[in-house]
Amino acid sequence: MTLLVIEDDQKTGEYLKKGFQESGYTVDLARNGIDGLHLALEGEHELIILDVMMPGMDGWTLISALRAKRDVPVIFLTAKDRLEDKIKGLQLGADDYLVKPFSFAELLLRVRTILRRGVAKDARDADIFQIGDLQFDAIKHKVTRQGVQIVLTKKEFMLLHLLIKRQGEALSRSVIASQVWDMNFDSDTNVVDVAVKRLRAKLDAPFEQKLIHTVRSVGYMFSDQP
C-alpha cells in the first residue's frame, strides 16, 4: 500500500517516511501544500498524512480541494491542538486528527485501522454487482434479472459469482472446477458443463440477452456484450 505524507518539516517528514517504510508501506513525501495536492490528485495513494501549517497552501485549503475530486482517506497530523481546529479538520472531511507531538505507534495504529475499514468496505462492494439488467448480491444471496428473482442452488450461485467477478475473462473448466468444487478437473467428468447448462437455463433462457458465453476450446465467459 502507498501512503502520501505532506509535511513541510524536513525532520518530521523523513521520520514518518522511514517509519512507514519499515512498517511495510511505500511512501511518497511532499514538503509543501502545492506539491502535496498535485501528488494527491495525480497519484494512487491508499491514505494521506497531512499537516495544516505549510507554505504555499495550508492543509485546510488542500483537503477542501482534494475532497472536491477524490475520496482518499486523510489523517491530519498537526501542532494545532485546539478543539476548534480538530472540529474544523473533521468537518472538512478528514478521517482522523492527531496532534503533535505524537507517538508513531499510535499514528501507525490509526493508519492501519482506517485502511482495514476501507478494505472491508471494498470487499462488501465487490460482492454487489449491477451488470445490465442483472443484479447480483452475494451478501443477501440474491440474484434478479429485470426485477425477477432467480433461485439458484449453492453451487450455481458460487459458479455465477466466480464468472461475474472475472467477467470478460475466458475461464477454463479446470479453473472453474478448482474454484467452485475445490477439485482438480478430470476431462472425463462433465460436472462443469452440466452446472453451466443448468445456470443458463435459469439465468439466460428466459431473457433475450445472453450473459454466459462458451469460449471454444477454453471454457466459459460472463459478459453483457454480444
Coordinates of N, CA and C in Angstrom, one line a residue:
M1 N 0.8 -1.2 0.0 CA 0.0 0.0 0.0 C 0.9 1.2 0.0
T2 N 0.4 2.3 -0.7 CA 1.2 3.5 -0.8 C 0.5 4.6 0.0
L3 N 1.3 5.3 0.8 CA 0.9 6.4 1.6 C 1.5 7.7 1.0
L4 N 0.8 8.8 1.3 CA 1.4 10.1 0.9 C 1.5 10.9 2.2
V5 N 2.7 11.4 2.5 CA 3.0 12.3 3.6 C 3.2 13.7 3.1
I6 N 2.4 14.6 3.6 CA 2.5 16.0 3.2 C 2.9 16.8 4.4
E7 N 4.2 17.1 4.5 CA 4.8 17.7 5.8 C 5.9 18.6 5.4
D8 N 5.9 19.8 5.8 CA 6.9 20.8 5.4 C 8.2 20.7 6.3
D9 N 8.0 20.1 7.5 CA 9.2 20.0 8.4 C 10.0 18.8 7.9
Q10 N 11.3 19.1 7.5 CA 12.1 18.0 6.9 C 12.3 16.8 7.8
K11 N 12.7 17.1 9.1 CA 13.0 16.1 10.0 C 11.8 15.2 10.3
T12 N 10.6 15.8 10.5 CA 9.4 15.1 10.7 C 9.0 14.2 9.5
G13 N 9.1 14.9 8.3 CA 8.8 14.2 7.1 C 9.6 12.9 6.9
E14 N 10.9 13.0 7.1 CA 11.8 11.9 6.9 C 11.6 10.8 8.0
Y15 N 11.3 11.3 9.2 CA 11.0 10.3 10.3 C 9.7 9.5 9.9
L16 N 8.7 10.2 9.4 CA 7.5 9.5 9.0 C 7.7 8.5 7.9
K17 N 8.4 9.0 6.9 CA 8.7 8.2 5.7 C 9.4 6.9 6.1
K18 N 10.5 7.1 6.9 CA 11.3 5.9 7.3 C 10.4 4.9 8.2
G19 N 9.6 5.5 9.1 CA 8.8 4.7 10.0 C 7.8 3.9 9.2
F20 N 7.1 4.5 8.2 CA 6.1 3.8 7.4 C 6.8 2.8 6.5
Q21 N 7.9 3.1 5.9 CA 8.6 2.1 5.1 C 9.0 0.9 5.9
E22 N 9.5 1.1 7.1 CA 9.9 0.0 7.9 C 8.7 -0.8 8.3
S23 N 7.5 -0.3 8.2 CA 6.3 -1.0 8.6 C 5.6 -1.6 7.4
G24 N 6.3 -1.5 6.2 CA 5.9 -2.2 5.0 C 5.1 -1.4 4.0
Y25 N 5.1 -0.1 4.1 CA 4.4 0.7 3.2 C 5.3 1.4 2.2
T26 N 4.8 1.7 1.0 CA 5.5 2.6 0.1 C 5.1 4.0 0.4
V27 N 6.0 5.0 0.4 CA 5.7 6.3 0.9 C 6.2 7.4 -0.1
D28 N 5.3 8.3 -0.5 CA 5.6 9.5 -1.2 C 5.6 10.6 -0.2
L29 N 6.5 11.6 -0.4 CA 6.7 12.7 0.5 C 6.7 14.0 -0.2
A30 N 5.8 14.9 0.2 CA 5.7 16.3 -0.3 C 6.0 17.2 0.8
R31 N 6.7 18.3 0.5 CA 7.2 19.3 1.5 C 6.4 20.6 1.5
N32 N 5.4 20.7 0.7 CA 4.5 21.9 0.7 C 3.2 21.5 0.2
G33 N 2.2 22.4 0.4 CA 0.8 22.1 0.1 C 0.6 22.0 -1.4
I34 N 1.2 22.8 -2.2 CA 1.0 22.8 -3.6 C 1.5 21.4 -4.2
D35 N 2.7 21.0 -3.9 CA 3.2 19.7 -4.4 C 2.4 18.6 -3.8
G36 N 1.9 18.8 -2.6 CA 1.1 17.7 -1.9 C -0.2 17.5 -2.6
L37 N -0.9 18.6 -3.0 CA -2.1 18.5 -3.7 C -1.9 17.8 -5.1
H38 N -0.9 18.2 -5.8 CA -0.6 17.6 -7.1 C -0.4 16.1 -6.9
L39 N 0.4 15.7 -6.0 CA 0.6 14.2 -5.8 C -0.7 13.5 -5.4
A40 N -1.5 14.2 -4.5 CA -2.8 13.6 -4.0 C -3.8 13.4 -5.2
L41 N -3.8 14.3 -6.1 CA -4.7 14.2 -7.2 C -4.2 13.3 -8.3
E42 N -2.9 13.3 -8.5 CA -2.4 12.5 -9.7 C -1.9 11.1 -9.3
G43 N -1.6 10.9 -8.0 CA -1.1 9.6 -7.6 C -2.2 8.6 -7.2
E44 N -1.8 7.4 -6.9 CA -2.7 6.4 -6.3 C -2.2 6.1 -4.9
H45 N -2.9 6.7 -4.0 CA -2.5 6.5 -2.6 C -3.7 6.0 -1.8
E46 N -3.4 5.1 -0.9 CA -4.4 4.5 0.0 C -4.8 5.4 1.1
L47 N -3.9 6.3 1.5 CA -4.1 7.2 2.7 C -3.1 8.3 2.6
I48 N -3.5 9.5 3.1 CA -2.7 10.7 3.2 C -2.5 11.2 4.6
I49 N -1.3 11.5 5.0 CA -1.0 12.1 6.3 C -0.7 13.6 5.9
L50 N -1.5 14.5 6.6 CA -1.5 15.9 6.1 C -1.3 16.8 7.3
D51 N -0.3 17.7 7.1 CA 0.0 18.8 8.1 C -1.0 20.0 7.8
V52 N -1.2 20.9 8.7 CA -2.0 22.0 8.4 C -1.2 23.2 8.0
M53 N -0.2 23.6 8.8 CA 0.5 24.8 8.6 C 1.7 24.5 7.6
M54 N 1.6 24.9 6.3 CA 2.6 24.6 5.3 C 2.7 25.8 4.4
P55 N 3.8 26.0 3.8 CA 4.0 27.0 2.8 C 3.2 26.7 1.5
G56 N 2.8 27.8 0.8 CA 2.2 27.6 -0.5 C 0.7 27.4 -0.4
M57 N 0.3 26.4 0.4 CA -1.1 26.1 0.6 C -1.2 25.3 1.9
D58 N -2.1 25.8 2.8 CA -2.3 25.1 4.1 C -3.1 23.9 3.9
G59 N -3.2 23.1 5.0 CA -3.9 21.8 5.0 C -5.4 22.0 4.8
W60 N -5.9 23.0 5.4 CA -7.4 23.3 5.3 C -7.7 23.4 3.8
T61 N -7.0 24.3 3.1 CA -7.3 24.5 1.7 C -7.0 23.3 0.8
L62 N -6.0 22.6 1.2 CA -5.6 21.4 0.4 C -6.8 20.3 0.5
I63 N -7.2 20.0 1.7 CA -8.2 19.0 1.8 C -9.6 19.4 1.2
S64 N -9.9 20.7 1.2 CA -11.1 21.2 0.6 C -11.0 20.9 -0.9
A65 N -9.8 21.2 -1.5 CA -9.6 21.0 -3.0 C -9.6 19.5 -3.3
L66 N -9.0 18.7 -2.4 CA -8.9 17.3 -2.6 C -10.3 16.6 -2.6
R67 N -11.1 17.0 -1.6 CA -12.4 16.4 -1.4 C -13.4 16.7 -2.5
A68 N -13.1 17.8 -3.3 CA -14.0 18.1 -4.4 C -13.8 17.1 -5.6
K69 N -12.6 16.4 -5.5 CA -12.3 15.5 -6.6 C -12.1 14.0 -6.2
R70 N -11.6 13.8 -5.0 CA -11.2 12.4 -4.6 C -11.7 12.2 -3.2
D71 N -11.8 10.9 -2.8 CA -12.3 10.5 -1.5 C -11.3 9.6 -0.8
V72 N -10.0 9.9 -1.0 CA -8.9 9.1 -0.3 C -8.9 9.5 1.1
P73 N -8.7 8.5 2.0 CA -8.7 8.8 3.5 C -7.5 9.8 3.8
V74 N -7.8 10.7 4.8 CA -6.8 11.7 5.2 C -6.8 11.7 6.8
I75 N -5.5 11.7 7.3 CA -5.3 11.9 8.7 C -4.6 13.2 8.9
F76 N -5.1 14.2 9.6 CA -4.4 15.4 9.9 C -3.4 15.1 11.0
L77 N -2.1 15.5 10.8 CA -1.1 15.4 11.8 C -0.5 16.8 12.0
T78 N -0.9 17.5 13.1 CA -0.6 18.9 13.2 C -0.4 19.4 14.6
A79 N 0.3 20.5 14.8 CA 0.5 21.1 16.1 C -0.7 21.9 16.5
K80 N -1.7 22.1 15.6 CA -2.9 22.9 16.0 C -3.7 22.0 16.9
D81 N -3.7 22.3 18.2 CA -4.3 21.4 19.2 C -5.6 21.9 19.8
R82 N -6.1 23.0 19.3 CA -7.4 23.5 19.8 C -8.6 22.6 19.4
L83 N -9.6 22.4 20.2 CA -10.7 21.6 19.8 C -11.4 22.2 18.6
E84 N -11.4 23.5 18.4 CA -12.0 24.1 17.2 C -11.3 23.7 16.0
D85 N -9.9 23.5 16.1 CA -9.2 23.1 14.9 C -9.5 21.6 14.5
K86 N -9.6 20.8 15.6 CA -10.0 19.4 15.3 C -11.3 19.3 14.7
I87 N -12.3 20.0 15.2 CA -13.6 20.0 14.6 C -13.6 20.5 13.2
K88 N -12.8 21.5 12.9 CA -12.7 22.1 11.6 C -12.2 21.0 10.6
G89 N -11.1 20.3 11.0 CA -10.5 19.3 10.2 C -11.4 18.2 9.9
L90 N -12.2 17.7 10.9 CA -13.1 16.6 10.6 C -14.3 17.1 9.8
Q91 N -14.7 18.3 9.9 CA -15.8 18.8 9.1 C -15.4 19.0 7.7
L92 N -14.1 19.3 7.4 CA -13.6 19.4 6.1 C -13.4 18.1 5.4
G93 N -13.6 17.0 6.1 CA -13.5 15.7 5.5 C -12.4 14.8 5.9
A94 N -11.6 15.2 7.0 CA -10.6 14.3 7.5 C -11.2 13.1 8.2
D95 N -10.5 11.9 8.1 CA -10.9 10.7 8.7 C -10.4 10.6 10.1
D96 N -9.4 11.3 10.4 CA -8.8 11.3 11.8 C -8.0 12.6 12.0
Y97 N -7.6 12.9 13.3 CA -6.9 14.1 13.6 C -6.0 13.8 14.8
L98 N -4.7 13.9 14.6 CA -3.7 13.6 15.6 C -2.8 14.8 15.8
V99 N -2.6 15.1 17.1 CA -1.9 16.4 17.5 C -0.4 16.1 17.7
K100 N 0.5 16.9 17.2 CA 1.9 16.9 17.6 C 2.2 17.5 19.0
P101 N 3.1 17.0 19.7 CA 4.0 15.8 19.4 C 3.2 14.5 19.5
F102 N 3.6 13.5 18.8 CA 2.7 12.3 18.6 C 3.6 11.1 18.8
S103 N 2.9 10.0 19.1 CA 3.6 8.7 19.1 C 3.4 8.0 17.8
F104 N 4.5 7.6 17.2 CA 4.4 6.9 15.9 C 3.6 5.7 16.0
A105 N 3.7 4.9 17.1 CA 3.0 3.7 17.2 C 1.5 4.0 17.2
E106 N 1.0 5.1 17.8 CA -0.4 5.5 17.8 C -0.8 5.9 16.3
L107 N 0.0 6.6 15.7 CA -0.3 7.0 14.3 C -0.4 5.8 13.4
L108 N 0.6 4.9 13.5 CA 0.5 3.7 12.7 C -0.7 2.9 13.0
L109 N -1.2 2.8 14.2 CA -2.4 2.1 14.6 C -3.6 2.7 13.9
R110 N -3.6 4.1 13.9 CA -4.8 4.8 13.3 C -4.8 4.6 11.8
V111 N -3.6 4.6 11.2 CA -3.5 4.3 9.8 C -4.0 2.9 9.4
R112 N -3.6 1.9 10.2 CA -4.0 0.6 9.9 C -5.5 0.4 10.1
T113 N -6.0 1.0 11.1 CA -7.5 0.9 11.4 C -8.3 1.5 10.2
I114 N -7.9 2.7 9.7 CA -8.6 3.3 8.6 C -8.5 2.4 7.4
L115 N -7.3 1.9 7.1 CA -7.1 1.1 5.9 C -7.9 -0.2 6.0
R116 N -7.9 -0.9 7.2 CA -8.7 -2.1 7.3 C -10.2 -1.8 7.1
R117 N -10.6 -0.6 7.6 CA -12.0 -0.2 7.3 C -12.3 -0.1 5.8
G118 N -11.4 0.5 5.1 CA -11.5 0.6 3.7 C -11.5 -0.7 2.9
V119 N -10.6 -1.6 3.4 CA -10.6 -2.9 2.7 C -11.9 -3.7 3.0
A120 N -12.4 -3.6 4.2 CA -13.7 -4.3 4.5 C -14.8 -3.7 3.6
K121 N -14.8 -2.4 3.4 CA -15.9 -1.8 2.6 C -15.7 -2.2 1.1
D122 N -14.4 -2.3 0.6 CA -14.2 -2.7 -0.7 C -14.7 -4.1 -0.9
A123 N -14.4 -5.0 0.1 CA -14.8 -6.4 0.0 C -16.3 -6.5 -0.1
R124 N -17.0 -5.7 0.7 CA -18.5 -5.7 0.6 C -19.0 -5.2 -0.7
D125 N -18.4 -4.1 -1.2 CA -18.8 -3.6 -2.5 C -18.5 -4.6 -3.6
A126 N -17.4 -5.3 -3.5 CA -17.1 -6.3 -4.6 C -18.0 -7.4 -4.7
D127 N -18.9 -7.6 -3.7 CA -19.9 -8.7 -3.7 C -21.2 -8.2 -4.1
I128 N -21.3 -7.0 -4.6 CA -22.6 -6.5 -5.1 C -22.4 -5.9 -6.5
F129 N -23.1 -6.5 -7.5 CA -22.9 -6.2 -8.9 C -24.2 -5.8 -9.6
Q130 N -24.1 -4.8 -10.5 CA -25.2 -4.4 -11.4 C -24.6 -4.5 -12.8
I131 N -25.0 -5.5 -13.5 CA -24.5 -5.7 -14.9 C -25.7 -5.8 -15.8
G132 N -25.9 -4.7 -16.6 CA -27.1 -4.7 -17.5 C -28.3 -4.8 -16.6
D133 N -29.2 -5.8 -17.0 CA -30.4 -6.0 -16.2 C -30.3 -7.0 -15.1
L134 N -29.0 -7.4 -14.8 CA -28.8 -8.4 -13.8 C -28.3 -7.7 -12.5
Q135 N -28.9 -8.0 -11.4 CA -28.4 -7.6 -10.1 C -28.0 -8.8 -9.3
F136 N -26.7 -8.8 -8.8 CA -26.2 -9.9 -8.0 C -25.7 -9.4 -6.7
D137 N -26.2 -9.9 -5.6 CA -25.9 -9.5 -4.2 C -25.4 -10.8 -3.5
A138 N -24.1 -10.9 -3.3 CA -23.6 -12.1 -2.6 C -23.9 -12.0 -1.1
I139 N -24.0 -10.8 -0.6 CA -24.3 -10.7 0.9 C -25.7 -11.2 1.2
K140 N -26.7 -10.8 0.4 CA -28.0 -11.3 0.6 C -28.4 -12.6 -0.1
H141 N -27.4 -13.1 -0.9 CA -27.6 -14.3 -1.7 C -28.8 -14.2 -2.6
K142 N -28.8 -13.1 -3.4 CA -29.9 -12.8 -4.2 C -29.5 -12.4 -5.6
V143 N -30.2 -13.0 -6.6 CA -30.0 -12.7 -8.0 C -31.3 -12.3 -8.7
T144 N -31.3 -11.2 -9.4 CA -32.5 -10.8 -10.1 C -32.1 -10.4 -11.5
R145 N -33.0 -10.6 -12.5 CA -32.9 -10.0 -13.8 C -34.2 -9.4 -14.2
Q146 N -34.2 -8.1 -14.6 CA -35.4 -7.4 -14.9 C -36.3 -7.4 -13.8
G147 N -35.8 -7.4 -12.6 CA -36.6 -7.4 -11.4 C -37.2 -8.7 -11.0
V148 N -36.9 -9.8 -11.8 CA -37.4 -11.1 -11.5 C -36.3 -11.9 -10.7
Q149 N -36.7 -12.4 -9.5 CA -35.7 -13.1 -8.7 C -35.4 -14.5 -9.3
I150 N -34.2 -14.9 -9.3 CA -33.7 -16.2 -9.9 C -33.2 -17.0 -8.7
V151 N -33.8 -18.1 -8.5 CA -33.4 -19.0 -7.4 C -32.4 -20.0 -7.9
L152 N -31.2 -19.9 -7.2 CA -30.1 -20.8 -7.6 C -29.7 -21.7 -6.4
T153 N -29.2 -22.8 -6.8 CA -28.6 -23.7 -5.8 C -27.3 -23.1 -5.3
K154 N -26.7 -23.6 -4.2 CA -25.5 -23.1 -3.7 C -24.3 -23.1 -4.7
K155 N -24.2 -24.2 -5.4 CA -23.1 -24.4 -6.4 C -23.4 -23.5 -7.6
E156 N -24.6 -23.3 -8.0 CA -24.9 -22.4 -9.1 C -24.6 -21.0 -8.8
F157 N -24.9 -20.6 -7.5 CA -24.6 -19.3 -7.0 C -23.1 -19.1 -7.0
M158 N -22.4 -20.0 -6.5 CA -20.9 -19.9 -6.5 C -20.3 -19.8 -7.9
L159 N -20.9 -20.6 -8.8 CA -20.4 -20.5 -10.2 C -20.7 -19.2 -10.8
L160 N -21.9 -18.7 -10.6 CA -22.2 -17.3 -11.1 C -21.3 -16.3 -10.5
H161 N -21.1 -16.3 -9.2 CA -20.2 -15.4 -8.5 C -18.8 -15.3 -9.1
L162 N -18.3 -16.5 -9.4 CA -16.9 -16.6 -10.0 C -17.0 -16.0 -11.4
L163 N -17.9 -16.3 -12.2 CA -18.0 -15.8 -13.5 C -18.1 -14.3 -13.5
I164 N -18.9 -13.7 -12.6 CA -19.2 -12.3 -12.6 C -17.9 -11.6 -12.1
K165 N -17.3 -12.1 -11.0 CA -16.1 -11.5 -10.5 C -15.0 -11.4 -11.6
R166 N -15.0 -12.3 -12.5 CA -14.0 -12.3 -13.6 C -14.6 -12.2 -14.9
Q167 N -15.6 -11.3 -15.0 CA -16.3 -11.1 -16.2 C -15.4 -10.5 -17.3
G168 N -15.6 -11.0 -18.5 CA -14.7 -10.6 -19.6 C -13.5 -11.5 -19.8
E169 N -13.3 -12.5 -18.8 CA -12.2 -13.4 -18.9 C -12.8 -14.8 -19.3
A170 N -12.1 -15.5 -20.2 CA -12.4 -16.8 -20.6 C -11.8 -17.8 -19.5
L171 N -12.7 -18.4 -18.7 CA -12.3 -19.3 -17.7 C -12.3 -20.7 -18.1
S172 N -11.2 -21.4 -17.9 CA -11.2 -22.8 -18.3 C -12.0 -23.7 -17.3
R173 N -12.3 -24.9 -17.8 CA -13.1 -25.8 -16.9 C -12.3 -26.2 -15.7
S174 N -11.0 -26.2 -15.8 CA -10.1 -26.6 -14.7 C -10.2 -25.5 -13.6
V175 N -10.1 -24.2 -14.1 CA -10.2 -23.1 -13.1 C -11.5 -23.1 -12.4
I176 N -12.6 -23.3 -13.2 CA -13.9 -23.3 -12.6 C -14.1 -24.4 -11.6
A177 N -13.6 -25.6 -11.9 CA -13.7 -26.8 -11.0 C -13.0 -26.5 -9.7
S178 N -11.8 -26.0 -9.8 CA -11.0 -25.8 -8.6 C -11.6 -24.7 -7.7
Q179 N -12.2 -23.6 -8.3 CA -12.7 -22.5 -7.6 C -14.1 -22.9 -6.9
V180 N -14.9 -23.6 -7.7 CA -16.3 -23.8 -7.2 C -16.4 -25.2 -6.5
W181 N -15.7 -26.2 -7.0 CA -15.9 -27.5 -6.4 C -14.6 -27.9 -5.6
D182 N -13.6 -27.1 -5.6 CA -12.4 -27.4 -4.9 C -11.8 -28.8 -5.3
M183 N -11.8 -29.0 -6.6 CA -11.3 -30.2 -7.1 C -10.5 -30.0 -8.4
N184 N -9.6 -31.0 -8.7 CA -8.9 -31.0 -9.9 C -9.8 -31.4 -11.0
F185 N -9.8 -30.7 -12.2 CA -10.7 -31.1 -13.3 C -10.3 -32.4 -14.0
D186 N -11.2 -33.3 -14.1 CA -11.0 -34.5 -14.8 C -11.7 -34.4 -16.2
S187 N -11.0 -34.6 -17.3 CA -11.6 -34.4 -18.6 C -12.8 -35.4 -18.8
D188 N -12.8 -36.5 -18.0 CA -13.9 -37.5 -18.2 C -15.2 -37.1 -17.5
T189 N -15.1 -36.0 -16.7 CA -16.3 -35.6 -16.0 C -16.9 -34.4 -16.6
N190 N -18.2 -34.3 -16.6 CA -18.9 -33.1 -17.2 C -19.6 -32.3 -16.2
V191 N -19.1 -32.3 -14.9 CA -19.7 -31.6 -13.9 C -19.8 -30.1 -14.2
V192 N -18.8 -29.5 -14.7 CA -18.8 -28.1 -15.0 C -19.8 -27.7 -16.1
D193 N -19.8 -28.5 -17.2 CA -20.7 -28.3 -18.3 C -22.2 -28.4 -17.9
V194 N -22.4 -29.4 -17.0 CA -23.8 -29.6 -16.5 C -24.2 -28.5 -15.7
A195 N -23.3 -28.0 -14.8 CA -23.7 -26.9 -13.9 C -23.9 -25.6 -14.8
V196 N -23.1 -25.4 -15.8 CA -23.3 -24.2 -16.6 C -24.6 -24.3 -17.4
K197 N -24.9 -25.5 -17.9 CA -26.2 -25.7 -18.6 C -27.4 -25.3 -17.7
R198 N -27.3 -25.8 -16.5 CA -28.4 -25.5 -15.5 C -28.5 -24.0 -15.2
L199 N -27.3 -23.4 -15.0 CA -27.3 -22.0 -14.7 C -27.9 -21.2 -15.9
R200 N -27.5 -21.6 -17.1 CA -28.0 -20.9 -18.3 C -29.5 -21.0 -18.4
A201 N -30.0 -22.2 -18.0 CA -31.5 -22.4 -18.1 C -32.2 -21.4 -17.2
K202 N -31.6 -21.0 -16.1 CA -32.3 -20.1 -15.2 C -32.0 -18.7 -15.5
L203 N -30.7 -18.4 -15.8 CA -30.2 -17.0 -16.0 C -30.4 -16.5 -17.4
D204 N -30.3 -17.3 -18.4 CA -30.2 -16.8 -19.8 C -31.5 -17.1 -20.6
A205 N -31.9 -18.4 -20.4 CA -33.0 -18.9 -21.3 C -34.2 -18.0 -21.3
P206 N -34.7 -17.5 -20.2 CA -35.9 -16.7 -20.2 C -35.7 -15.2 -20.8
F207 N -34.5 -14.9 -21.1 CA -34.2 -13.5 -21.5 C -33.5 -13.4 -22.8
E208 N -33.8 -12.3 -23.5 CA -33.2 -12.2 -24.9 C -31.7 -12.1 -24.8
Q209 N -31.1 -11.3 -23.9 CA -29.7 -11.1 -23.8 C -29.1 -12.2 -23.1
K210 N -28.1 -12.8 -23.7 CA -27.3 -13.9 -23.0 C -26.1 -13.4 -22.4
L211 N -25.8 -13.9 -21.1 CA -24.7 -13.4 -20.4 C -23.6 -14.4 -20.2
I212 N -23.9 -15.7 -20.3 CA -22.8 -16.7 -20.2 C -22.5 -17.2 -21.6
H213 N -21.3 -17.1 -22.0 CA -20.8 -17.4 -23.4 C -19.8 -18.6 -23.3
T214 N -19.9 -19.4 -24.3 CA -19.0 -20.5 -24.5 C -17.8 -20.0 -25.3
V215 N -16.6 -20.3 -24.8 CA -15.4 -19.9 -25.5 C -14.8 -21.2 -26.0
R216 N -14.8 -21.4 -27.3 CA -14.4 -22.7 -27.9 C -13.0 -23.1 -27.5
S217 N -12.8 -24.3 -27.1 CA -11.6 -24.9 -26.7 C -11.0 -24.3 -25.4
V218 N -11.7 -23.5 -24.8 CA -11.3 -22.9 -23.5 C -12.2 -23.2 -22.3
G219 N -13.4 -22.6 -22.4 CA -14.3 -22.8 -21.3 C -15.5 -21.8 -21.4
Y220 N -15.7 -21.0 -20.4 CA -16.8 -20.1 -20.4 C -16.5 -18.7 -19.9
M221 N -17.3 -17.7 -20.3 CA -17.0 -16.3 -20.0 C -18.3 -15.6 -19.7
F222 N -18.4 -14.8 -18.7 CA -19.5 -14.0 -18.4 C -19.3 -12.6 -19.0
S223 N -20.3 -12.1 -19.8 CA -20.2 -10.8 -20.4 C -21.6 -10.3 -20.8
D224 N -21.8 -9.0 -20.7 CA -23.1 -8.5 -21.2 C -22.9 -7.9 -22.6
Q225 N -21.8 -8.2 -23.2 CA -21.5 -7.8 -24.6 C -21.8 -9.0 -25.5
P226 N -22.3 -8.8 -26.7 CA -22.6 -9.9 -27.6 C -21.4 -10.7 -27.9

